[in-house]
Short mmCIF file of C-alpha atoms and ligand atoms in Angstrom, two decimals:
data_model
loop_
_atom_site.label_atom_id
_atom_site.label_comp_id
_atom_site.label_asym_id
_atom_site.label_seq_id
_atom_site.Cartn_x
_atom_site.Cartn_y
_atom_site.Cartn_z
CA UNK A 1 -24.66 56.12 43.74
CA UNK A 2 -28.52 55.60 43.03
CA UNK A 3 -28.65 52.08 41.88
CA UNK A 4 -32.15 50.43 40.71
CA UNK A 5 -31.65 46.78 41.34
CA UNK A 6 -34.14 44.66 38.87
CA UNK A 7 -35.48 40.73 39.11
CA UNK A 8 -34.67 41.10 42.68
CA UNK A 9 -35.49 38.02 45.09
CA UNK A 10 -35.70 38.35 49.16
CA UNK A 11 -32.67 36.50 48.90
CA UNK A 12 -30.78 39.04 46.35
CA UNK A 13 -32.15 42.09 48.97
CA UNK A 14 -30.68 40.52 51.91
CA UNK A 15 -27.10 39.65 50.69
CA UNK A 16 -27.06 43.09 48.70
CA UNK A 17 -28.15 44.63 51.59
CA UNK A 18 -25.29 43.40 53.88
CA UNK A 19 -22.50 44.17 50.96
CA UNK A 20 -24.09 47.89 51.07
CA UNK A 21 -23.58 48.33 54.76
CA UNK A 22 -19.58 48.81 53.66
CA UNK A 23 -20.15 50.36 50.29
CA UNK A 24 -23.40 52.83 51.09
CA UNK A 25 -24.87 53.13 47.63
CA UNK A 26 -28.38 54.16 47.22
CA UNK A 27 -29.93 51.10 46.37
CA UNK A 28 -34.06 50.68 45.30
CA UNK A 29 -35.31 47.14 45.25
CA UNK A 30 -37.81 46.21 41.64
CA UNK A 31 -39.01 42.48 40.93
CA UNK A 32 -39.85 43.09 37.99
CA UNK A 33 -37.08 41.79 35.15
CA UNK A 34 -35.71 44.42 33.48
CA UNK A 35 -36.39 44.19 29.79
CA UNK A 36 -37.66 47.04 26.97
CA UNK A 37 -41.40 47.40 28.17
CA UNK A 38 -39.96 47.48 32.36
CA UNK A 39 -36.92 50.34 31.28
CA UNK A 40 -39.16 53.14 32.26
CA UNK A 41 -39.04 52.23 36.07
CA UNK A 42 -34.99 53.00 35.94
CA UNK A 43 -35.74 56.65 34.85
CA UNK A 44 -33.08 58.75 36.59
CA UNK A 45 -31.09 56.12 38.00
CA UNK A 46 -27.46 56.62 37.01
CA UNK A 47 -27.01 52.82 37.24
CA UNK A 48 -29.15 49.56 37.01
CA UNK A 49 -27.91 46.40 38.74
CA UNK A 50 -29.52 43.16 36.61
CA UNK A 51 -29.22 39.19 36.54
CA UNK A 52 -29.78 36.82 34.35
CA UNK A 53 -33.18 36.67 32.93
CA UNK A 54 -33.13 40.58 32.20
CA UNK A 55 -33.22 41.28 28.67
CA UNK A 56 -30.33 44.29 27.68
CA UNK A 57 -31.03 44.42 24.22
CA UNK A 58 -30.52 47.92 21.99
CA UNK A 59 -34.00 49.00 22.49
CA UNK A 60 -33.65 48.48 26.36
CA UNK A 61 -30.55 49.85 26.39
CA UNK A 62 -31.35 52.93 24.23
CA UNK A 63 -34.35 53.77 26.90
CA UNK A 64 -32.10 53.16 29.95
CA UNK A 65 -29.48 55.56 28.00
CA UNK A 66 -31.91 58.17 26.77
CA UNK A 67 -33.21 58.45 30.56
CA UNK A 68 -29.35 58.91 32.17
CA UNK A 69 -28.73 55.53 32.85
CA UNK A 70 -24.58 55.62 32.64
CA UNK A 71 -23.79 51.68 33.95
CA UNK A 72 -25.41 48.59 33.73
CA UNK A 73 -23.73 46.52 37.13
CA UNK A 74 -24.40 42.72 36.48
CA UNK A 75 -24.60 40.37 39.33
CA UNK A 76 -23.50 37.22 37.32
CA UNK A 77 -20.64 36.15 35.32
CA UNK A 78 -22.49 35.57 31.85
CA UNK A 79 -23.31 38.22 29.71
CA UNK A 80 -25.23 36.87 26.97
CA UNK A 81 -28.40 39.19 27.51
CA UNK A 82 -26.67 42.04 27.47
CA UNK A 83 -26.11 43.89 23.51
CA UNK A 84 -22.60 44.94 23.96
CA UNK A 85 -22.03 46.84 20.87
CA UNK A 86 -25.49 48.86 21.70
CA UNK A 87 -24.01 49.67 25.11
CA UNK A 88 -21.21 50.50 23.49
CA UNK A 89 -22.83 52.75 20.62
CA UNK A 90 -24.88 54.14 23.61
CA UNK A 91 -21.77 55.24 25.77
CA UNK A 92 -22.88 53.32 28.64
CA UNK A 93 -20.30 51.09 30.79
CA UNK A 94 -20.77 47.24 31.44
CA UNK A 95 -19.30 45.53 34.67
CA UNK A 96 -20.30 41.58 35.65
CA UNK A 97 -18.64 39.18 38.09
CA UNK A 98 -16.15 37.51 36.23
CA UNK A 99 -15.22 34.88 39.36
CA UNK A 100 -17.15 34.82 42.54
CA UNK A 101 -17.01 31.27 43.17
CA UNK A 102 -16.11 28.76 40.26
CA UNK A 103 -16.41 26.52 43.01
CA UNK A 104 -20.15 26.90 43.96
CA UNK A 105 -20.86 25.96 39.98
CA UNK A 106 -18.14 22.96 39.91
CA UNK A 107 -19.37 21.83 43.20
CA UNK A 108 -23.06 21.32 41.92
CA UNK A 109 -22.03 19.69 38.50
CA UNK A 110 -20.43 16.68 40.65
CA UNK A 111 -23.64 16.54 42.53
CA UNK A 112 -25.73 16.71 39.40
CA UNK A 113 -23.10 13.90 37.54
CA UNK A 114 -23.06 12.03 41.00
CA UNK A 115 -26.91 12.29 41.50
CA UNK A 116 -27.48 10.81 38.08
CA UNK A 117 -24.71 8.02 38.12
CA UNK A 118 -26.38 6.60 41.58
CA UNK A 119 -29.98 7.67 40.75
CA UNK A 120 -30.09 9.60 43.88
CA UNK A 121 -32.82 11.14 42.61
CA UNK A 122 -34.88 7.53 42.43
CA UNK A 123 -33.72 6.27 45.73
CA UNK A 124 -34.48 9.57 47.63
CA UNK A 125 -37.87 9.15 47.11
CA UNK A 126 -38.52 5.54 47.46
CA UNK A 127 -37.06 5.57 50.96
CA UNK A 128 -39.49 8.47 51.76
CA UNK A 129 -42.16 5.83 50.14
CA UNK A 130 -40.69 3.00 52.70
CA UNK A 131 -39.74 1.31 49.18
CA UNK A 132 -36.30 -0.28 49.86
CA UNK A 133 -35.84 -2.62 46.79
CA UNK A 134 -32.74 -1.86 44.62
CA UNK A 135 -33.57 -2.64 41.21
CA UNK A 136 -33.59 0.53 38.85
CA UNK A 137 -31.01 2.08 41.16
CA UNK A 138 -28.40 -0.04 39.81
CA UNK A 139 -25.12 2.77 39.57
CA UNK A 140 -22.10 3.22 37.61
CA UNK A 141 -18.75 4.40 38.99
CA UNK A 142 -17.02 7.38 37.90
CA UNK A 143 -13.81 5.93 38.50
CA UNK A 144 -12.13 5.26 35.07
CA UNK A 145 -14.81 6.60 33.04
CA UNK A 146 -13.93 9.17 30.63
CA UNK A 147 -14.90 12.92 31.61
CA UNK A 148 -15.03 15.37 28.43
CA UNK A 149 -15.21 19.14 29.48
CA UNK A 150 -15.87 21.80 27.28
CA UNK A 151 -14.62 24.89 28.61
CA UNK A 152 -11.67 24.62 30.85
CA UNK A 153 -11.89 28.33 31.86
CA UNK A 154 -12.44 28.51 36.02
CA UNK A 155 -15.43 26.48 36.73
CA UNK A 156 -14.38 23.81 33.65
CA UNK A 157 -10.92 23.43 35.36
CA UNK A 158 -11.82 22.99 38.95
CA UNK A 159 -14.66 20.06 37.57
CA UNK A 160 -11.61 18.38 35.77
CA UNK A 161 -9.96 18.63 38.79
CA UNK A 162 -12.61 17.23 40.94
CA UNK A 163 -13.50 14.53 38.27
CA UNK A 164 -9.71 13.51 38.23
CA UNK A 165 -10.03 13.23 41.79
CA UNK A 166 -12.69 10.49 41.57
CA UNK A 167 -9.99 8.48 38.58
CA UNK A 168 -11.73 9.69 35.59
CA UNK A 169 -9.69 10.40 32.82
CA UNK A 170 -10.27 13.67 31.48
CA UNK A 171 -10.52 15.32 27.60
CA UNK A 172 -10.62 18.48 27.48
CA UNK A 173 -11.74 21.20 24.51
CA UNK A 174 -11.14 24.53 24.90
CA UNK A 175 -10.09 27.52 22.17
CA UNK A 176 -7.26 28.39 24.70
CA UNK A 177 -5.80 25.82 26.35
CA UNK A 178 -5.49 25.93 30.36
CA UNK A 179 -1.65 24.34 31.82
CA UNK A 180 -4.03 22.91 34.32
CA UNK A 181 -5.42 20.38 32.50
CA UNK A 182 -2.20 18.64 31.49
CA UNK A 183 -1.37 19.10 34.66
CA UNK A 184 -4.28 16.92 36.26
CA UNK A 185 -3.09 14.49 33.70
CA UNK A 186 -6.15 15.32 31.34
CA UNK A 187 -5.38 15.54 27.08
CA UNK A 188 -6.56 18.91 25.08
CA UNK A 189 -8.50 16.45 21.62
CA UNK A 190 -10.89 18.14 19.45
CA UNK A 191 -14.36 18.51 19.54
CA UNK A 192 -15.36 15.63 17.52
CA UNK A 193 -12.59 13.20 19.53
CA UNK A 194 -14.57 14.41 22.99
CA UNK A 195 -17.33 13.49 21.59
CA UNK A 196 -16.42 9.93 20.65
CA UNK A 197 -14.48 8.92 23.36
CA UNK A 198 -16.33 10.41 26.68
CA UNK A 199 -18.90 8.18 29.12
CA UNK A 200 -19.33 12.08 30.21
CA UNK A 201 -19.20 15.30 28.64
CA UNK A 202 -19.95 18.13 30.85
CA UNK A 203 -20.38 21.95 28.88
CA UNK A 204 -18.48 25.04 30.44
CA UNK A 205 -18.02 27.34 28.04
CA UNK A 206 -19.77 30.15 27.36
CA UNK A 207 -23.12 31.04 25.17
CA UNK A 208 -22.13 33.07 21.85
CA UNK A 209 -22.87 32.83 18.40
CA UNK A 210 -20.38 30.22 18.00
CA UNK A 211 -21.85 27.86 20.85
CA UNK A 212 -25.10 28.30 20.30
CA UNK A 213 -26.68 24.68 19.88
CA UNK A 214 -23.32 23.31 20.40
CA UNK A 215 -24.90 20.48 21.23
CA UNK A 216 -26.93 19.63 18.11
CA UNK A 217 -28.23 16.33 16.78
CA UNK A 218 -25.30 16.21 14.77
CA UNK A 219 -22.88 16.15 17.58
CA UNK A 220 -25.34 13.70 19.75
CA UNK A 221 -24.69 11.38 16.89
CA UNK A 222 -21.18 11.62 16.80
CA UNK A 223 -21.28 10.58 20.95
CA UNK A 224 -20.69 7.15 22.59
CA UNK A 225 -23.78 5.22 23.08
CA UNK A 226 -25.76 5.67 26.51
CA UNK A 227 -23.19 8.81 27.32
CA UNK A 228 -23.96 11.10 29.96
CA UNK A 229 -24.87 15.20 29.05
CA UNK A 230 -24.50 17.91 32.00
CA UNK A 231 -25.01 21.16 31.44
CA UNK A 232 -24.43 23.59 34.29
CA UNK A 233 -23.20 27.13 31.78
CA UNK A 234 -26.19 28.23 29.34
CA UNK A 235 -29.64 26.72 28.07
CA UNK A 236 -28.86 27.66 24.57
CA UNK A 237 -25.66 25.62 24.22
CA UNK A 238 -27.99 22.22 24.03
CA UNK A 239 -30.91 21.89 21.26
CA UNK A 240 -33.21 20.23 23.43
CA UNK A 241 -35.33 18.93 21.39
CA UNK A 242 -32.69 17.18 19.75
CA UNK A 243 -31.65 15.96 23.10
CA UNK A 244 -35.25 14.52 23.62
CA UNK A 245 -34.87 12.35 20.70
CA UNK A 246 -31.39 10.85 21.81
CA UNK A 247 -32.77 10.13 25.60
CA UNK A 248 -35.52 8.08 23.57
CA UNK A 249 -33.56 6.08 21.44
CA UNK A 250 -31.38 5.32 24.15
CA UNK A 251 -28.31 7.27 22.75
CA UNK A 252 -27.94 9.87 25.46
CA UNK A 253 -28.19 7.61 28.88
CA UNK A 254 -28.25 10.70 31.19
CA UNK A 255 -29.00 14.25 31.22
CA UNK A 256 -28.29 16.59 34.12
CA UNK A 257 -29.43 20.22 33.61
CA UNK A 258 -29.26 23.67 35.94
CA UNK A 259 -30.05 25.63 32.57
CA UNK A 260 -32.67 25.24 29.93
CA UNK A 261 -33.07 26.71 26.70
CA UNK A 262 -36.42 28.46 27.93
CA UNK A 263 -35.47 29.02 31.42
CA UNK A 264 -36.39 32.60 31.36
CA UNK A 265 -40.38 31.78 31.25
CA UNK A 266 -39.59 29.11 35.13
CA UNK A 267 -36.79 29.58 36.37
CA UNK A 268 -36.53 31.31 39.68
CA UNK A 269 -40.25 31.13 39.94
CA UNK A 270 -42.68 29.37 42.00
CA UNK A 271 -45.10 27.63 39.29
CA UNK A 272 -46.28 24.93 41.68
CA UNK A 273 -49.72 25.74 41.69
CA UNK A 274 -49.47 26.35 37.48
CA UNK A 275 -49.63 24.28 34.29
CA UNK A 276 -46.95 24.81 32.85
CA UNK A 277 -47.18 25.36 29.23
CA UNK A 278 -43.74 24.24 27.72
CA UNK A 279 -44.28 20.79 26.33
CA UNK A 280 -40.29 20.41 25.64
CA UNK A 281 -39.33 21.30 29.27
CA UNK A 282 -42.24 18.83 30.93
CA UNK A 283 -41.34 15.71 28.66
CA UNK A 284 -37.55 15.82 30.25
CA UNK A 285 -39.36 15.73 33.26
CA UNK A 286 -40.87 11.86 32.25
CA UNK A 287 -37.44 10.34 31.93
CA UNK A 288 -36.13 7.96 34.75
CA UNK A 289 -32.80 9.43 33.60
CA UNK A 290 -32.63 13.19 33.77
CA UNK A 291 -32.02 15.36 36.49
CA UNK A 292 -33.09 18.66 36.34
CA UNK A 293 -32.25 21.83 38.88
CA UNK A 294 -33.53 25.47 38.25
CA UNK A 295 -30.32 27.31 37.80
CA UNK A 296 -29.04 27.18 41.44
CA UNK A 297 -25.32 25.87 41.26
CA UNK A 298 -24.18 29.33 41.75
CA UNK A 299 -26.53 29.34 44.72
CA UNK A 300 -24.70 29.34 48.13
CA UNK A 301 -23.82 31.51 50.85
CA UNK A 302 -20.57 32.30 49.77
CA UNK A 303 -21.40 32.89 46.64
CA UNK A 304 -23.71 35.44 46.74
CA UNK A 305 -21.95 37.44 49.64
CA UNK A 306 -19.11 37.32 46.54
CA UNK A 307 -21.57 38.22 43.98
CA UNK A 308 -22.81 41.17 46.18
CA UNK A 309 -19.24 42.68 47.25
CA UNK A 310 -18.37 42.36 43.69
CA UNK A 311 -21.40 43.72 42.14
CA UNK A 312 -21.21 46.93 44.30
CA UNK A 313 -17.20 47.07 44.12
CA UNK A 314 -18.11 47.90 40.26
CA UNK A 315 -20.22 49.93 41.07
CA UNK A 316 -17.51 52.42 43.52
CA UNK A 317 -14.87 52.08 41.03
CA UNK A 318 -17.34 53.56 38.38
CA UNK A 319 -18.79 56.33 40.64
CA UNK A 320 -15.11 57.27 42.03
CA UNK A 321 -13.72 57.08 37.75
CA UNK A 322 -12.00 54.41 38.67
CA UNK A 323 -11.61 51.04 36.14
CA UNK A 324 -14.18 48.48 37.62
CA UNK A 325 -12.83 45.14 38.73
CA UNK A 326 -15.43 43.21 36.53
CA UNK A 327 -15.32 45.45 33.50
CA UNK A 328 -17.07 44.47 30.09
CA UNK A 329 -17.43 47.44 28.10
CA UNK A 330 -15.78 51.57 29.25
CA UNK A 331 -18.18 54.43 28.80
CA UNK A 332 -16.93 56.75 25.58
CA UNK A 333 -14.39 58.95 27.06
CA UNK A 334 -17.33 62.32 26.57
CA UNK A 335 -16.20 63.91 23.43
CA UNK A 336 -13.57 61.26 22.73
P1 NAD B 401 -14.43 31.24 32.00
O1 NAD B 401 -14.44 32.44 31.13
O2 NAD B 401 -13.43 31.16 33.11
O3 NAD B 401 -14.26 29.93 31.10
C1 NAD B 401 -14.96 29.72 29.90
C2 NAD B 401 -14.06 28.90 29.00
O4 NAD B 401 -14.79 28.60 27.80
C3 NAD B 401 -12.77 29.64 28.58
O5 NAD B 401 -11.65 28.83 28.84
C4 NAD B 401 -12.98 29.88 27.09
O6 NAD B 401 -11.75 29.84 26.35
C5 NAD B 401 -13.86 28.70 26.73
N1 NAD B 401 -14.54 28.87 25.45
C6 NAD B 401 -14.96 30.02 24.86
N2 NAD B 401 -15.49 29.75 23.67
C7 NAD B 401 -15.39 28.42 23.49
C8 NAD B 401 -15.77 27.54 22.43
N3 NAD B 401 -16.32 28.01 21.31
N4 NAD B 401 -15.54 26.22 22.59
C9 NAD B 401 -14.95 25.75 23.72
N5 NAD B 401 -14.57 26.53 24.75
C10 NAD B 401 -14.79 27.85 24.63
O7 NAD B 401 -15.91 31.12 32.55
P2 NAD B 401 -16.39 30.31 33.85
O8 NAD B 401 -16.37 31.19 35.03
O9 NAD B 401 -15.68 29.00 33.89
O10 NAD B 401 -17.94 30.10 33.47
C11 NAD B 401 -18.33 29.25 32.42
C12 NAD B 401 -19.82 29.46 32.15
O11 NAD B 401 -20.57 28.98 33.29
C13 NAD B 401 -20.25 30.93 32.01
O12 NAD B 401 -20.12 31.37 30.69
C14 NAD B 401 -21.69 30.91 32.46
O13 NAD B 401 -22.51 30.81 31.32
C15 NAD B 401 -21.82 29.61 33.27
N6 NAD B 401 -22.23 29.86 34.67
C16 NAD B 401 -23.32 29.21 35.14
C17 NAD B 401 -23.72 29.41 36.45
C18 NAD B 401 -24.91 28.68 37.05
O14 NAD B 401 -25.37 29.09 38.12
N7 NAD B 401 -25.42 27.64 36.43
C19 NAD B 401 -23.00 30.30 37.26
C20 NAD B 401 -21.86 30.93 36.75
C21 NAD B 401 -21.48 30.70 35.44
#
């Protein structure tokens, strides 16, 4: 099938690339994100294969569908850019990748939580300095802290289960609750109680209406002084500038980030050579005590090899009318 692949990175090419060798779709390469003004380029492509930072909303979606675009293939598990009804409305099918490795996102939240709790961050580059003096790396021990995760779906779960492994006691919230948890020994308390009671609280659940700013200065408040935030799943589930004001009173003691609010306009860019222009996003960069990575902890090897199989197993299922694996939303049955 003729598949226009948007945002695509050298990396993205070469792992697609290798997954096509099996599945032998037509696939054409664009950088540019996909979004209302870029829809054009996908004219005559039965499918478009998008990531994150693409922007699927109705009018996007009603060029792509008004030019024969039939399925919109995502290569990511979240789907928060993408206007389901309007694809629906539209007749157009939605696959993602509900799973390609949980553990690749858990793995990188314990390095982000560990990173912070030793101030690996500091003490990486004072060696390189030839500074060896300990104070301001002083570190605390996960080892009967209290971990609060929000969002004990696949990556959630596998964090509690790490965290447990290190003697944290874990709280879990959740709107379905997962066996696992109990049986790690964690307890399923509401929101609120998480918030009291955790030294941590790590976010896993996904961005939607009813997340969004999840995290607001309200429930900062209602968290135990100097607690840690990580926040590995979506930008928009923290209100960041809220957060600013709790790292400077002293409230919030840590903040470890993959995703911002504003990602879309840095991440997965080099801006090295720029000034960058978001205020919000370069005064978390001033604090001794947050650790910031540009949405990577789904970056590794195995990973994306998943991500790609996946992404182009959708895809042959939909060509051959099959159900795909990682199916969001069925094309309207024509004349159904
Ligand atoms: P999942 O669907 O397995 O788990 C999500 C969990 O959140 C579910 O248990 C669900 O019941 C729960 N949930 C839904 N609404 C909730 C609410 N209002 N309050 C509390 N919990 C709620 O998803 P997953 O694979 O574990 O992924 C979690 C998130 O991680 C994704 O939504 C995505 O945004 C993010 N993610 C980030 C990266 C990265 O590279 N940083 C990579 C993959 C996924």
């Amino acid at each position: 099938m003729k598949l226009a692949v948007f945002s695509t990175k050298p990396y993205d090419r070469q792992f697609l690339d290798e997954a096509n060798r099996t599945a032998g779709h037509a696939l054409v390469f664009f950088e540019s994100r996909l979004h209302a003004m870029s829809a054009p380029l996908a004219n005559g492509y039965p499918a478009v294969c998008v990531f994150v930072h693409d922007q699927l909303d109705a009018t996007a979606l009603s060029i792509l569908a008004r030019q024969g675009t039939r399925l919109i293939a995502l290569r990511c598990a979240g789907f928060n850019n993408v206007d389901l009804r309007a694809a629906q409305r539209l007749g157009m099918t939605v696959t993602r990748v509900p799973a390609y490795s949980p553990n690749a996102v858990a793995e990188h939240t314990v390095a982000l939580i560990l990173a912070l709790a030793r101030r690996l961050h500091k003490a990486y580059n004072r060696v390189r300095d030839g500074n060896f003096a300990l104070d301001g790396l002083l570190g605390i021990e996960l080892h009967r802290r209290t971990a609060g995760i929000v969002g004990t779906g696949k990556i959630g779960s596998l964090v509690a289960k790490i965290l447990a492994g290190f003697g944290c006691n874990i709280l879990a919230f959740d709107v379905v609750k997962n066996p696992e948890i109990e049986s790690l020994g964690g307890r399923y308390v509401s929101l609120d109680e998480l918030l009291a009671l955790s030294d941590l609280i790590t976010l896993h659940c996904p961005l939607s209406p009813d997340t969004f700013h999840l995290i607001s200065a309200d429930a900062l408040a209602r968290m135990k002084q100097g607690a840690t935030l990580v926040n590995t799943s979506r930008g928009k589930l923290i209100d960041t500038a809220a957060v600013i004001r709790a790292l400077k009173s002293g409230k919030l003691g840590g903040l470890a980030l993959d995703v911002y609010e504003e990602e879309a306009d840095l991440f997965f860019e080099d801006l090295s050579n720029r000034v960058i222009q978001d205020d919000i996003f370069t005064r978390m960069l001033t604090f001794p005590n947050v650790v910031i990575t540009g949405h990577q902890a789904f970056f590794t090897d195995a990973a994306m090899r998943a991500i790609c199989e996946e992404t182009l197993a959708n895809v042959t299922a939909f060509e051959r009318g099959l159900p795909p694996p990682g199916l969001l939303v069925a094309e309207k049955v024509r004349g159904g």
